[in-house]
Short mmCIF file of C-alpha atoms in Angstrom, two decimals:
data_model
loop_
_atom_site.label_atom_id
_atom_site.label_comp_id
_atom_site.label_asym_id
_atom_site.label_seq_id
_atom_site.Cartn_x
_atom_site.Cartn_y
_atom_site.Cartn_z
CA MET Q 1 15.18 2.82 -51.58
CA GLY Q 2 11.95 1.21 -50.40
CA GLY Q 3 10.87 -2.36 -50.88
CA TYR Q 4 8.74 -5.15 -49.50
CA THR Q 5 9.53 -7.92 -47.04
CA CYS Q 6 6.98 -10.33 -48.55
CA ILE Q 7 6.04 -11.82 -51.90
CA SER Q 8 2.81 -13.79 -52.23
CA LEU Q 9 2.26 -16.54 -54.80
CA THR Q 10 -1.11 -17.62 -56.23
CA THR Q 11 -1.07 -20.13 -59.08
CA ASP Q 12 -2.74 -23.11 -60.75
CA TYR Q 13 0.54 -25.05 -60.77
CA GLY Q 14 -0.60 -27.77 -58.37
CA LEU Q 15 1.65 -29.53 -55.87
CA ALA Q 16 2.65 -32.68 -57.75
CA ASP Q 17 5.42 -31.07 -59.82
CA GLY Q 18 8.37 -28.79 -59.14
CA PHE Q 19 6.85 -25.63 -60.61
CA VAL Q 20 6.17 -23.91 -57.28
CA ALA Q 21 9.59 -24.79 -55.87
CA VAL Q 22 11.28 -23.38 -58.96
CA CYS Q 23 9.46 -20.05 -58.50
CA HIS Q 24 10.52 -20.00 -54.85
CA GLY Q 25 14.06 -20.72 -55.99
CA MET Q 26 14.14 -17.92 -58.53
CA ILE Q 27 12.95 -15.46 -55.88
CA ALA Q 28 15.48 -16.75 -53.34
CA ARG Q 29 18.38 -16.39 -55.77
CA ILE Q 30 17.62 -12.69 -56.22
CA ALA Q 31 16.05 -11.72 -52.87
CA PRO Q 32 16.98 -14.39 -50.30
CA ALA Q 33 15.73 -12.39 -47.30
CA VAL Q 34 12.24 -11.83 -48.70
CA ARG Q 35 9.52 -14.03 -47.20
CA VAL Q 36 7.28 -15.91 -49.64
CA ILE Q 37 3.64 -16.54 -48.68
CA ASP Q 38 1.90 -19.26 -50.68
CA VAL Q 39 -1.74 -18.28 -51.06
CA THR Q 40 -2.70 -21.36 -53.08
CA HIS Q 41 -1.38 -23.40 -55.97
CA LEU Q 42 -4.60 -25.37 -56.38
CA VAL Q 43 -6.61 -22.95 -58.51
CA PRO Q 44 -8.29 -25.20 -61.10
CA PRO Q 45 -6.08 -25.26 -64.20
CA ALA Q 46 -6.62 -22.21 -66.44
CA ASP Q 47 -9.55 -20.97 -64.29
CA VAL Q 48 -8.70 -17.27 -64.42
CA ARG Q 49 -11.97 -16.19 -62.79
CA ARG Q 50 -11.42 -18.49 -59.80
CA GLY Q 51 -7.84 -17.29 -59.43
CA ALA Q 52 -8.95 -13.66 -59.63
CA ALA Q 53 -11.59 -14.20 -56.93
CA VAL Q 54 -9.17 -15.96 -54.58
CA LEU Q 55 -6.55 -13.26 -55.08
CA ALA Q 56 -8.96 -10.35 -54.59
CA GLN Q 57 -10.43 -11.88 -51.43
CA THR Q 58 -7.01 -12.67 -49.93
CA VAL Q 59 -4.65 -9.75 -50.58
CA PRO Q 60 -6.39 -7.24 -48.26
CA TYR Q 61 -5.43 -9.47 -45.33
CA LEU Q 62 -1.78 -9.99 -46.28
CA PRO Q 63 1.10 -7.65 -45.41
CA ALA Q 64 1.94 -5.00 -47.96
CA ALA Q 65 3.72 -7.12 -50.55
CA VAL Q 66 4.47 -7.93 -54.15
CA HIS Q 67 1.67 -10.29 -55.12
CA VAL Q 68 2.48 -12.70 -57.95
CA ALA Q 69 -0.44 -14.51 -59.59
CA VAL Q 70 -0.10 -16.99 -62.43
CA VAL Q 71 -3.20 -18.55 -63.96
CA ASP Q 72 -2.13 -18.12 -67.51
CA PRO Q 73 -3.66 -20.17 -70.32
CA GLY Q 74 -2.36 -17.56 -72.78
CA VAL Q 75 1.30 -17.98 -71.80
CA GLY Q 76 3.58 -17.62 -74.83
CA THR Q 77 0.98 -15.79 -76.91
CA GLY Q 78 0.67 -12.06 -77.47
CA ARG Q 79 -0.80 -11.42 -74.02
CA ARG Q 80 1.28 -9.00 -71.96
CA GLY Q 81 3.03 -9.59 -68.68
CA VAL Q 82 2.39 -6.64 -66.38
CA ALA Q 83 3.14 -5.18 -62.97
CA LEU Q 84 0.58 -2.94 -61.30
CA ALA Q 85 1.10 -0.45 -58.50
CA THR Q 86 -1.62 0.17 -55.91
CA PRO Q 87 -1.71 1.96 -52.55
CA GLY Q 88 -1.61 -1.45 -50.84
CA GLY Q 89 1.16 -3.18 -52.77
CA LEU Q 90 2.27 -4.39 -56.19
CA LEU Q 91 0.75 -7.07 -58.43
CA VAL Q 92 2.68 -9.08 -61.01
CA GLY Q 93 1.26 -11.49 -63.57
CA PRO Q 94 -0.40 -11.89 -66.96
CA ASP Q 95 -2.66 -9.24 -68.45
CA ASN Q 96 -5.71 -11.50 -68.65
CA GLY Q 97 -7.98 -10.08 -65.97
CA LEU Q 98 -6.40 -12.08 -63.14
CA LEU Q 99 -4.97 -9.09 -61.27
CA LEU Q 100 -7.60 -6.38 -61.53
CA GLY Q 101 -9.99 -7.43 -58.78
CA ALA Q 102 -7.05 -7.56 -56.39
CA ALA Q 103 -5.90 -4.15 -57.60
CA ASP Q 104 -9.33 -2.74 -56.78
CA ALA Q 105 -9.21 -4.40 -53.35
CA LEU Q 106 -5.85 -2.75 -52.67
CA GLY Q 107 -7.07 0.74 -53.50
CA GLY Q 108 -6.97 0.92 -57.29
CA ILE Q 109 -4.25 1.07 -59.91
CA THR Q 110 -1.83 4.00 -59.57
CA GLY Q 111 0.65 2.79 -62.19
CA ALA Q 112 1.18 -0.06 -64.63
CA VAL Q 113 4.06 -1.32 -66.76
CA GLU Q 114 4.65 -4.08 -69.28
CA LEU Q 115 7.42 -6.52 -68.33
CA THR Q 116 9.84 -6.17 -71.23
CA ASN Q 117 13.24 -5.32 -69.69
CA PRO Q 118 15.41 -8.38 -70.46
CA GLN Q 119 17.79 -7.51 -67.62
CA TRP Q 120 14.96 -8.20 -65.15
CA LEU Q 121 14.07 -11.59 -66.63
CA ALA Q 122 15.73 -14.99 -66.69
CA PRO Q 123 18.58 -15.24 -69.22
CA THR Q 124 16.41 -17.54 -71.33
CA VAL Q 125 12.64 -17.09 -71.23
CA SER Q 126 10.59 -20.21 -71.88
CA ARG Q 127 7.41 -19.75 -73.90
CA THR Q 128 5.49 -21.90 -71.41
CA PHE Q 129 6.86 -21.01 -67.95
CA HIS Q 130 6.67 -17.27 -67.40
CA GLY Q 131 6.09 -17.82 -63.68
CA ARG Q 132 9.72 -18.92 -63.42
CA ASP Q 133 11.32 -16.75 -66.10
CA VAL Q 134 9.35 -13.50 -65.96
CA PHE Q 135 7.06 -13.02 -62.98
CA ALA Q 136 9.21 -14.45 -60.16
CA PRO Q 137 12.40 -12.54 -61.06
CA VAL Q 138 10.49 -9.31 -61.64
CA ALA Q 139 8.73 -9.69 -58.28
CA ALA Q 140 12.02 -10.31 -56.50
CA ARG Q 141 13.56 -7.14 -57.93
CA LEU Q 142 10.50 -5.09 -57.03
CA ALA Q 143 10.56 -6.50 -53.49
CA LEU Q 144 14.16 -5.31 -53.17
CA GLY Q 145 13.00 -1.79 -54.01
CA ALA Q 146 13.74 -1.50 -57.72
CA PRO Q 147 11.44 1.11 -59.31
CA LEU Q 148 8.41 -0.10 -61.21
CA VAL Q 149 9.45 1.82 -64.30
CA GLY Q 150 12.59 -0.31 -64.52
CA ALA Q 151 10.53 -3.34 -65.51
CA GLY Q 152 9.36 -1.86 -68.80
CA PRO Q 153 7.25 0.82 -70.48
CA ALA Q 154 4.18 2.35 -68.90
CA VAL Q 155 0.78 0.86 -69.71
CA ASP Q 156 -2.48 2.80 -69.76
CA PRO Q 157 -4.62 1.06 -67.10
CA ALA Q 158 -7.64 1.52 -69.35
CA THR Q 159 -6.09 -0.96 -71.81
CA LEU Q 160 -5.70 -3.77 -69.25
CA VAL Q 161 -7.87 -6.83 -69.88
CA ARG Q 162 -10.89 -7.11 -67.58
CA LEU Q 163 -12.96 -10.20 -66.99
CA PRO Q 164 -16.64 -9.89 -67.87
CA ALA Q 165 -18.71 -8.70 -64.92
CA PRO Q 166 -20.50 -11.63 -63.25
CA VAL Q 167 -24.27 -11.82 -63.54
CA VAL Q 168 -26.14 -10.20 -60.65
CA ARG Q 169 -29.70 -9.02 -61.19
CA ARG Q 170 -32.69 -8.28 -59.02
CA THR Q 171 -35.91 -10.17 -59.66
CA GLY Q 172 -39.44 -9.60 -58.43
CA ALA Q 173 -39.05 -12.13 -55.62
CA GLY Q 174 -35.35 -11.75 -54.87
CA PHE Q 175 -32.26 -11.93 -57.08
CA ALA Q 176 -30.29 -14.12 -59.45
CA ALA Q 177 -26.51 -14.31 -59.31
CA GLU Q 178 -23.65 -16.14 -60.94
CA VAL Q 179 -21.73 -18.78 -59.02
CA LEU Q 180 -18.39 -17.09 -58.46
CA THR Q 181 -16.44 -19.82 -56.67
CA VAL Q 182 -16.84 -23.18 -54.95
CA ASP Q 183 -14.53 -23.71 -52.01
CA HIS Q 184 -12.86 -26.83 -50.58
CA PHE Q 185 -15.89 -27.49 -48.37
CA GLY Q 186 -18.36 -27.39 -51.25
CA ASN Q 187 -19.77 -24.01 -50.25
CA VAL Q 188 -21.12 -22.06 -53.22
CA GLN Q 189 -20.18 -18.39 -53.30
CA LEU Q 190 -22.36 -16.13 -55.42
CA ALA Q 191 -21.36 -12.83 -57.00
CA ALA Q 192 -24.20 -11.07 -55.14
CA PRO Q 193 -23.36 -8.59 -52.37
CA GLY Q 194 -24.60 -9.58 -48.94
CA GLU Q 195 -27.03 -6.67 -48.74
CA LEU Q 196 -29.29 -8.39 -51.28
CA LEU Q 197 -29.82 -11.31 -48.91
CA GLU Q 198 -30.82 -9.07 -46.02
CA GLN Q 199 -33.96 -8.04 -47.89
CA LEU Q 200 -35.35 -11.59 -48.00
CA PRO Q 201 -37.41 -13.47 -45.40
CA GLU Q 202 -36.06 -16.24 -43.20
CA ARG Q 203 -37.53 -18.97 -45.40
CA ILE Q 204 -36.20 -18.75 -48.95
CA ARG Q 205 -35.50 -20.84 -52.02
CA VAL Q 206 -32.20 -21.35 -53.83
CA GLY Q 207 -32.46 -22.73 -57.34
CA GLY Q 208 -36.00 -23.79 -56.41
CA ARG Q 209 -34.89 -25.72 -53.32
CA PRO Q 210 -36.03 -24.73 -49.81
CA ALA Q 211 -33.41 -23.04 -47.65
CA VAL Q 212 -33.10 -20.79 -44.63
CA ARG Q 213 -31.47 -17.38 -44.43
CA GLY Q 214 -28.92 -17.59 -41.66
CA SER Q 215 -25.70 -16.13 -40.36
CA THR Q 216 -23.71 -19.35 -40.02
CA PHE Q 217 -23.78 -23.04 -40.97
CA GLY Q 218 -25.47 -24.13 -37.74
CA ASP Q 219 -28.60 -22.10 -38.50
CA ALA Q 220 -29.90 -24.97 -40.68
CA ALA Q 221 -30.79 -28.53 -39.77
CA VAL Q 222 -28.31 -31.24 -40.74
CA GLY Q 223 -28.46 -31.77 -44.51
CA ASP Q 224 -30.42 -28.57 -45.17
CA LEU Q 225 -29.40 -25.52 -47.20
CA VAL Q 226 -28.46 -22.28 -45.46
CA VAL Q 227 -27.83 -19.03 -47.33
CA HIS Q 228 -25.60 -16.54 -45.54
CA VAL Q 229 -23.21 -13.65 -46.02
CA ASP Q 230 -19.68 -15.08 -46.10
CA SER Q 231 -16.36 -13.66 -44.96
CA ALA Q 232 -15.99 -11.76 -48.25
CA ASP Q 233 -19.38 -10.06 -47.72
CA LEU Q 234 -20.87 -12.04 -50.59
CA VAL Q 235 -23.91 -14.32 -50.57
CA ALA Q 236 -22.96 -17.97 -50.13
CA VAL Q 237 -24.87 -21.23 -49.96
CA ALA Q 238 -23.89 -24.08 -47.66
CA VAL Q 239 -25.31 -27.38 -46.45
CA ARG Q 240 -24.94 -28.14 -42.79
CA ASP Q 241 -22.61 -31.13 -42.55
CA GLY Q 242 -22.72 -31.48 -46.33
CA ARG Q 243 -21.71 -29.97 -49.66
CA ALA Q 244 -23.95 -27.39 -51.30
CA VAL Q 245 -22.26 -27.80 -54.67
CA ASP Q 246 -23.37 -31.44 -54.82
CA LEU Q 247 -26.93 -30.76 -53.71
CA LEU Q 248 -27.40 -27.88 -56.13
CA ALA Q 249 -25.41 -29.51 -58.97
CA VAL Q 250 -23.83 -26.21 -60.02
CA ARG Q 251 -20.41 -25.03 -61.08
CA PRO Q 252 -18.78 -21.59 -61.44
CA GLY Q 253 -20.51 -19.58 -64.14
CA ASP Q 254 -23.97 -21.04 -63.50
CA VAL Q 255 -26.68 -18.63 -62.36
CA LEU Q 256 -28.73 -19.37 -59.25
CA SER Q 257 -31.96 -17.72 -58.20
CA VAL Q 258 -32.49 -16.77 -54.55
CA THR Q 259 -36.10 -15.90 -53.76
CA GLY Q 260 -38.54 -15.61 -50.87
CA ASP Q 261 -40.34 -18.87 -50.19
#
């Protein structure tokens, strides 16, 4: 029977409490030889879109694994817990749009189930901690090679919840795009594919502010804006030796214009 040697964890649990350790513990009790890779536990609380972006941009570079993601403001409600099969691994988490970008990045969904088999879950399932009682034990069993169908009934992938598509539109002088994420360094990642930036001149404007089109942070003067294609092949805005998010005063969900100067 096949299986996986790794489980990855992506959550909004933070690091001040024991939530992450408990999930590690549940996995270790069932699959002690499986390695756990912590992607991040600092997704802003309940920010499903941010968690989905981090997950989708990370999983292609991890070993084939069972990827657990928990950013779950609907925990304890009628939302489903699901496990998804892809050519590049399995995904386990809530059916709230969190997993689908990663599923696409791993080759697309080839199977999906709802997590309803009580024998795969903790003996008592809390209404507020499915990471511990549902997702971690299911992931551990899948990593050991248990078949996906053992977790519960099949789900039509067309019924899975999808997040609304981010705003990306061409304009006469360039494009406008939604802020997808803001990273630890204050760099602002837009939902626009990098090819849109390549069509613009060297001198451009972002949200009305002057900027340069570059390939790395050092292509701008200290304190100036540089717009570049980031490691995820998306358009991103940075400030050399500074924080673009502060200069632009934006947050995820805002729409920024990028135009020729």
